[in-house]
CSV table of C-alpha atoms and ligand atoms in Angstrom, one decimal:
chain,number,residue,atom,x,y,z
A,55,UNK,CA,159.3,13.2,275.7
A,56,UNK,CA,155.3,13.7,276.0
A,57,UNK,CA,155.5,17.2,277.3
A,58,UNK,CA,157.7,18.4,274.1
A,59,UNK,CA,154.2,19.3,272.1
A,60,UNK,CA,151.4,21.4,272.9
A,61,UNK,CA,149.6,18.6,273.4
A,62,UNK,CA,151.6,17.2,275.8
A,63,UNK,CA,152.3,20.4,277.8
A,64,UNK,CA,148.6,20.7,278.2
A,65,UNK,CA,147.9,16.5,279.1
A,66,UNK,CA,150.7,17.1,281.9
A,67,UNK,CA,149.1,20.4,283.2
A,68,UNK,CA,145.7,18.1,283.4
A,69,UNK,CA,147.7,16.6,286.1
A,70,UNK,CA,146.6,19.1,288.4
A,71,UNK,CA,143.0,17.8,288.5
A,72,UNK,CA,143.7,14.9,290.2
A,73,UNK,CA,141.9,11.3,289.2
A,74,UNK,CA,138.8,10.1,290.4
A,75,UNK,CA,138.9,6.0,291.9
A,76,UNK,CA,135.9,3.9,291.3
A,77,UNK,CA,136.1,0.3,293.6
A,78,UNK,CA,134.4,-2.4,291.3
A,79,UNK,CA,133.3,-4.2,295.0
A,80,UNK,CA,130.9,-1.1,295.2
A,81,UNK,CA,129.8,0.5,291.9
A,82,UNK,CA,127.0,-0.9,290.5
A,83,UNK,CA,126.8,-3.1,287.3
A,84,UNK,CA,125.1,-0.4,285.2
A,85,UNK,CA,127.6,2.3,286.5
A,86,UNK,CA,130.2,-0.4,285.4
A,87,UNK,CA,129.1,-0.7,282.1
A,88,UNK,CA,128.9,3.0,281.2
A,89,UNK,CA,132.3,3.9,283.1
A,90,UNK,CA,133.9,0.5,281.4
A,91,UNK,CA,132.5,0.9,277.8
A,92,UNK,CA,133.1,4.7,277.5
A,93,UNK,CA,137.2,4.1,278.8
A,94,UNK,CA,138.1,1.1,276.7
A,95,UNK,CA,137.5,2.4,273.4
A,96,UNK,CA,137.4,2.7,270.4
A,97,UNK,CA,135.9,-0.8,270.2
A,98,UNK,CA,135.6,-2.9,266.8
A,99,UNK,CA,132.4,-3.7,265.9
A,100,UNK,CA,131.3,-7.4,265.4
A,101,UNK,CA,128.1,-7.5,263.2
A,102,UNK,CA,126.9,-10.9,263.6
A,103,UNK,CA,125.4,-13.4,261.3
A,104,UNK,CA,123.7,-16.3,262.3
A,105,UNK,CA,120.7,-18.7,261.9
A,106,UNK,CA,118.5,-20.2,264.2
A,107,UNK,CA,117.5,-23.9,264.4
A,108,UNK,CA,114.6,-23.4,263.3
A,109,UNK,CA,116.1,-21.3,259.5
A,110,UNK,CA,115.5,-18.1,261.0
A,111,UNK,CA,118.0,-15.6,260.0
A,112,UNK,CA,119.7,-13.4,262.6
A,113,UNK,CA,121.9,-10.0,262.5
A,114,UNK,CA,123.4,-8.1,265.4
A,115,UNK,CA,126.3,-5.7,266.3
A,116,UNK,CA,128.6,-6.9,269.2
A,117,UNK,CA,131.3,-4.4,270.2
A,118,UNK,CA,132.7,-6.8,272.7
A,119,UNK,CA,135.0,-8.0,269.7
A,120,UNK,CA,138.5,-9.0,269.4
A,121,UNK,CA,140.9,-11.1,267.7
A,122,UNK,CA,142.4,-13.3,270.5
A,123,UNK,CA,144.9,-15.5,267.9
A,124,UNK,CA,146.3,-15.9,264.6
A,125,UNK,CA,147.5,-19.5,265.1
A,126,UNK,CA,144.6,-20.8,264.6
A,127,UNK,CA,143.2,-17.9,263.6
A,128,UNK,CA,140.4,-16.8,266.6
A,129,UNK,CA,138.5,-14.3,267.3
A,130,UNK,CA,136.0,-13.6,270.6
A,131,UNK,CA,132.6,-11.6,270.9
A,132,UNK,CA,130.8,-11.2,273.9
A,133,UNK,CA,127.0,-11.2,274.5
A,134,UNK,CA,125.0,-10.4,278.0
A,135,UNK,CA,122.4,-11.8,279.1
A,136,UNK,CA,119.3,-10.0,279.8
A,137,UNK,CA,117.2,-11.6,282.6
A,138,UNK,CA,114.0,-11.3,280.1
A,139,UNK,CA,115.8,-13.1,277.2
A,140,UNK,CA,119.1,-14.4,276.3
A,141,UNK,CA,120.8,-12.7,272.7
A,142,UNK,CA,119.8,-14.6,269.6
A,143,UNK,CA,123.4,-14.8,268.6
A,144,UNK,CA,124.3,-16.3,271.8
A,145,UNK,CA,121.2,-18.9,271.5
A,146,UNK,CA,122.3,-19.7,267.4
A,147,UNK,CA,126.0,-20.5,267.8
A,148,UNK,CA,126.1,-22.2,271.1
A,149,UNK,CA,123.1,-24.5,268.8
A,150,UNK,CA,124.7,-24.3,265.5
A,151,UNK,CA,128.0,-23.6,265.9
A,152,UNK,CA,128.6,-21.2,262.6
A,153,UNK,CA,128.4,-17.9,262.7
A,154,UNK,CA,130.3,-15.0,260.2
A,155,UNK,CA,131.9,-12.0,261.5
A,156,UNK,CA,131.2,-9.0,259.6
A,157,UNK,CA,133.4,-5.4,259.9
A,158,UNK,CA,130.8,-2.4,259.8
A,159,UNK,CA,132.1,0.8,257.6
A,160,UNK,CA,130.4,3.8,257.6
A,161,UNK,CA,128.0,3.6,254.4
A,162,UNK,CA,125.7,1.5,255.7
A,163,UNK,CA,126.2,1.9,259.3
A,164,UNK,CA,122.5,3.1,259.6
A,165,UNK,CA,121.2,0.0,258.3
A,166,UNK,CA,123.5,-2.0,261.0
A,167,UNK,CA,122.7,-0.2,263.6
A,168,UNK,CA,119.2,-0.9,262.9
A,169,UNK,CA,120.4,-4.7,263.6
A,170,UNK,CA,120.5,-3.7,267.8
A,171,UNK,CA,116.7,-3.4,268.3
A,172,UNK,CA,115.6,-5.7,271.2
A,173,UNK,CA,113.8,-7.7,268.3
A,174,UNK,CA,111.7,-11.4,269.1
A,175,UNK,CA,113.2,-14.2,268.1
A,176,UNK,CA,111.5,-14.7,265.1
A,177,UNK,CA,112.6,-11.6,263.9
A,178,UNK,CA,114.8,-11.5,260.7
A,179,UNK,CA,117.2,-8.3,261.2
A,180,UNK,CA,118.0,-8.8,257.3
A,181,UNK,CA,114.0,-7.3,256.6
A,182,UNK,CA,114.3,-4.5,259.4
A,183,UNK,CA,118.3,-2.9,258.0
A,184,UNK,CA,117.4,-4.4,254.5
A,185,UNK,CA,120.8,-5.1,254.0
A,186,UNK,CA,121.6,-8.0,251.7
A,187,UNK,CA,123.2,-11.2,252.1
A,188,UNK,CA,125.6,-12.9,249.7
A,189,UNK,CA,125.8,-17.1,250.5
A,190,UNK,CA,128.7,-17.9,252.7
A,191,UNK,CA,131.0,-21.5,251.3
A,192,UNK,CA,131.6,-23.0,254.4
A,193,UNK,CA,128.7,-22.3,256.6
A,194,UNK,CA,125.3,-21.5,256.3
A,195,UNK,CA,124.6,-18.1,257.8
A,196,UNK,CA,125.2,-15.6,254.9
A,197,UNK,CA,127.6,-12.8,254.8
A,198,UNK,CA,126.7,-9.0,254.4
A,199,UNK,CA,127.4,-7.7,250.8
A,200,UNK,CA,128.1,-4.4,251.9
A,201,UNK,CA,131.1,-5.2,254.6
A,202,UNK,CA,134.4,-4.9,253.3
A,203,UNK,CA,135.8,-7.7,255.3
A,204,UNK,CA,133.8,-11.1,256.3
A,205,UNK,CA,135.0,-14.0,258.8
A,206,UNK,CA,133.0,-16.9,258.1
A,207,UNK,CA,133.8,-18.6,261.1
A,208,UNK,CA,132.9,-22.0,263.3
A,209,UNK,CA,132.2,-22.1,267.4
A,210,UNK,CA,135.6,-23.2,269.2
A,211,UNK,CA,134.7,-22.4,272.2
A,212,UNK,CA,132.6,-20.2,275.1
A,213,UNK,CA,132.9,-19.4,278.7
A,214,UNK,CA,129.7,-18.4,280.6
A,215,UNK,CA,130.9,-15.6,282.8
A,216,UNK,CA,128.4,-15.9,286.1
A,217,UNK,CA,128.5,-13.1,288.8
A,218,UNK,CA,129.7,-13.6,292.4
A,219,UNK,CA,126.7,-15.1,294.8
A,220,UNK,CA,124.4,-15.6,291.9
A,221,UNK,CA,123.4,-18.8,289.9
A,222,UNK,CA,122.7,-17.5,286.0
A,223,UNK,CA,125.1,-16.1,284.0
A,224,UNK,CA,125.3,-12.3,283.2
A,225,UNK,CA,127.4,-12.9,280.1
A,226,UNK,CA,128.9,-15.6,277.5
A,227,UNK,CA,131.7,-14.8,276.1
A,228,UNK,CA,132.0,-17.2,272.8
A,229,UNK,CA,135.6,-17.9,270.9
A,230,UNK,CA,135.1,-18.1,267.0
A,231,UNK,CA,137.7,-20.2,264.5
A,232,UNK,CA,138.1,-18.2,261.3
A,233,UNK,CA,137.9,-20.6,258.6
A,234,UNK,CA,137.2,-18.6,255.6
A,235,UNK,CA,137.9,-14.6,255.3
A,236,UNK,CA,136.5,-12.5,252.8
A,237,UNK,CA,137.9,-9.1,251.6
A,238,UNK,CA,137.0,-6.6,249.1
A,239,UNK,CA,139.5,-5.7,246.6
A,240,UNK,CA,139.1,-2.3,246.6
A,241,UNK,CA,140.2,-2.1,250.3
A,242,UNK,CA,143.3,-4.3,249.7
A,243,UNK,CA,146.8,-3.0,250.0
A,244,UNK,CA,149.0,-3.4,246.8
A,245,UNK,CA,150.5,-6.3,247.7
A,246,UNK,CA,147.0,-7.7,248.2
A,247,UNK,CA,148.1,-9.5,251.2
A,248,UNK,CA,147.1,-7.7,253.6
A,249,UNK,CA,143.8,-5.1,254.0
A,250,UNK,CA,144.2,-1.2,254.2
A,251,UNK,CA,142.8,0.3,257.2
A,252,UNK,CA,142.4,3.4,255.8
A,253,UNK,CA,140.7,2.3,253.1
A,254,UNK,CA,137.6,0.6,255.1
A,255,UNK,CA,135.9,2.9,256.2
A,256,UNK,CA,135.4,1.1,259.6
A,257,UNK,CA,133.5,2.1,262.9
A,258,UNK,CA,134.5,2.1,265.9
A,259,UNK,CA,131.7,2.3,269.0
A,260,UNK,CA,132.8,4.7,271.7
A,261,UNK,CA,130.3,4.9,275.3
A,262,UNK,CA,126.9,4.9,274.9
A,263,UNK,CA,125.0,5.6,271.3
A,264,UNK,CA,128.5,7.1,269.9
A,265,UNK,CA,130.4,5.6,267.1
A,266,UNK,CA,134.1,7.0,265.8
A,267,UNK,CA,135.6,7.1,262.4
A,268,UNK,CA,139.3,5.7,262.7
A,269,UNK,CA,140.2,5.8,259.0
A,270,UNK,CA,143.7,8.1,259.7
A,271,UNK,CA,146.3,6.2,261.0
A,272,UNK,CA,149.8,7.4,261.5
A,273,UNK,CA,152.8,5.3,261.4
A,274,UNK,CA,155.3,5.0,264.4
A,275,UNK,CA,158.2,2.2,264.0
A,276,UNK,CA,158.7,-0.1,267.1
A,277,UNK,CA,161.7,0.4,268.5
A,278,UNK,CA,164.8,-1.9,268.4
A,279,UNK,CA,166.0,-3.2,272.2
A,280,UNK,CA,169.3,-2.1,270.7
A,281,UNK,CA,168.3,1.3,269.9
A,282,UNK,CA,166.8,1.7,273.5
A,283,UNK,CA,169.7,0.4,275.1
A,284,UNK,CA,171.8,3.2,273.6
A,285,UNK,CA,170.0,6.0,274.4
A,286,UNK,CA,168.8,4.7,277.9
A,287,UNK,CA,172.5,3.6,278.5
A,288,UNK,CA,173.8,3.9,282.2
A,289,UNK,CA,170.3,4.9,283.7
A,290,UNK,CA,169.3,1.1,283.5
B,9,FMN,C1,127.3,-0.6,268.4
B,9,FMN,C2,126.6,-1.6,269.2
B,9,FMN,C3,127.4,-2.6,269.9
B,9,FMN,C4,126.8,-3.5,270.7
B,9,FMN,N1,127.6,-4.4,271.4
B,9,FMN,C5,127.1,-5.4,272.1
B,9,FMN,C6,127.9,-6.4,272.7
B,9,FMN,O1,129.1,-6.4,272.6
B,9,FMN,N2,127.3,-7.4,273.4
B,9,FMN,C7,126.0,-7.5,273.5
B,9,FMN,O2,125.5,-8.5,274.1
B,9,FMN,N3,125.1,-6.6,272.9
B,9,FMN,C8,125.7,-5.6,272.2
B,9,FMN,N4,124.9,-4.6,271.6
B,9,FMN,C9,123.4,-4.8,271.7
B,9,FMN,C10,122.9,-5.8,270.7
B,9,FMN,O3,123.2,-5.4,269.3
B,9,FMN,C11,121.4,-6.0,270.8
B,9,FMN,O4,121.1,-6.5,272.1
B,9,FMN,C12,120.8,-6.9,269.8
B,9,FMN,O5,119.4,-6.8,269.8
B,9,FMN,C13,121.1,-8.3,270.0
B,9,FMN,O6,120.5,-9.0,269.0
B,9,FMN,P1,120.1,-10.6,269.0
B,9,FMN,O7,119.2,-10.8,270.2
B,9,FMN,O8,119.4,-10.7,267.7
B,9,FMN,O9,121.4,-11.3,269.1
B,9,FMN,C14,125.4,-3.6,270.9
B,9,FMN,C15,124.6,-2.7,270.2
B,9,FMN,C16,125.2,-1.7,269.4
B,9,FMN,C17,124.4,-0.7,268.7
């Protein structure tokens, strides 16, 4: 039971402090975000590749990331929408339709980070982090050398998410169809079937300018319905 450790004794005396309620109908989107973003974490972090119409090169972190399937393989990021100017990311794939998913880990998560400056257009985030690129087989934005893991992946679909009583959207949430993944050996499991978390070095965002490391993992089997019929036995 959770209240067998110290840890747990404490979490249950926590009880005592109560909970505090917020009603979505009457918090205010801001409020929302930094409640929202600093609750559901840690987040993966996206770190987005993609080219404009026009050739220019773009790079961004998106922490609204997720793999959503594995047959076929998808994956979903989420950019808002800023009144002043739509995300370039948003503008490239919805127009090109290719983008590649790369995982940030901690050695060059200065140089990514660098990638989230409210930059013009024209502005190619490869110069600003000076991070280099490596060509990508199946689609034309290029991957980032340093990531351990890149998804070279091809639009399958969006949803433009537009807030009650208003006209624009706030946000576009964008599905991604992995075509080609890209691993580093070195971060590979034995079997090299399968990456090693603990081995990537990966970031996490928490709420607001924080990141997490989240390179100690701890196994826990799943139980068997068998198992927990047993022990539950006649309280079911
Ligand atoms: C760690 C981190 C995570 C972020 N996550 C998101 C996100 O999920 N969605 C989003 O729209 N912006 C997010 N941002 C902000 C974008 O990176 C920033 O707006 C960037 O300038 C967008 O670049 P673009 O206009 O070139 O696409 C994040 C920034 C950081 C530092």
């Amino acid at each position: 039971m959770p209240t067998d450790t110290e840890l747990g004794k404490r979490w249950k005396a926590d009880e005592e402090a109560g909970w505090k309620t917020w009603d979505a109908s009457q918090t205010n989107p801001v409020d929302m975000y930094r409640l929202l973003s600093s609750a559901i974490t840690p987040r993966p972090i996206a770190f987005v590749s993609t080219v404009a119409p026009d050739g220019v090169r773009n790079l961004a972190p998106l922490s609204f990331f997720q793999m959503v399937a594995f047959k076929p393989p998808l994956v979903m990021i989420s950019c808002t929408i800023p009144r002043n100017r739509p995300k370039d990311t948003r503008e490239n794939i919805l127009s090109t339709k290719e983008f590649v998913l790369n995982l940030i880990s901690e050695p060059f998560i200065e140089a990514a980070n660098s990638c989230s400056v409210e930059a013009p257009a024209y502005v190619d985030e490869w110069i600003v982090s000076g991070l280099k690129g490596m060509p990508s087989v199946q689609v034309k934005p290029e991957r980032v050398q340093d990531s351990a893991v890149s998804l070279e992946c091809t639009y399958y679909s969006h949803q433009d998410i537009i807030p009650d009583g208003e006209e624009n959207p706030s946000t576009t949430i964008i599905i991604g169809r992995v075509q080609l993944a890209h691993v580093r050996n070195s971060v590979l499991q034995p079997d090299g079937l399968q990456a090693d978390p603990t081995k990537l070095r990966i970031l996490s965002r928490l709420g607001g300018d924080t990141y997490a490391r989240v390179s100690e993992g701890f196994d826990i089997p799943r139980p068997s319905w068998k198992e927990v019929k047993e022990k539950i036995g006649d309280k079911l």
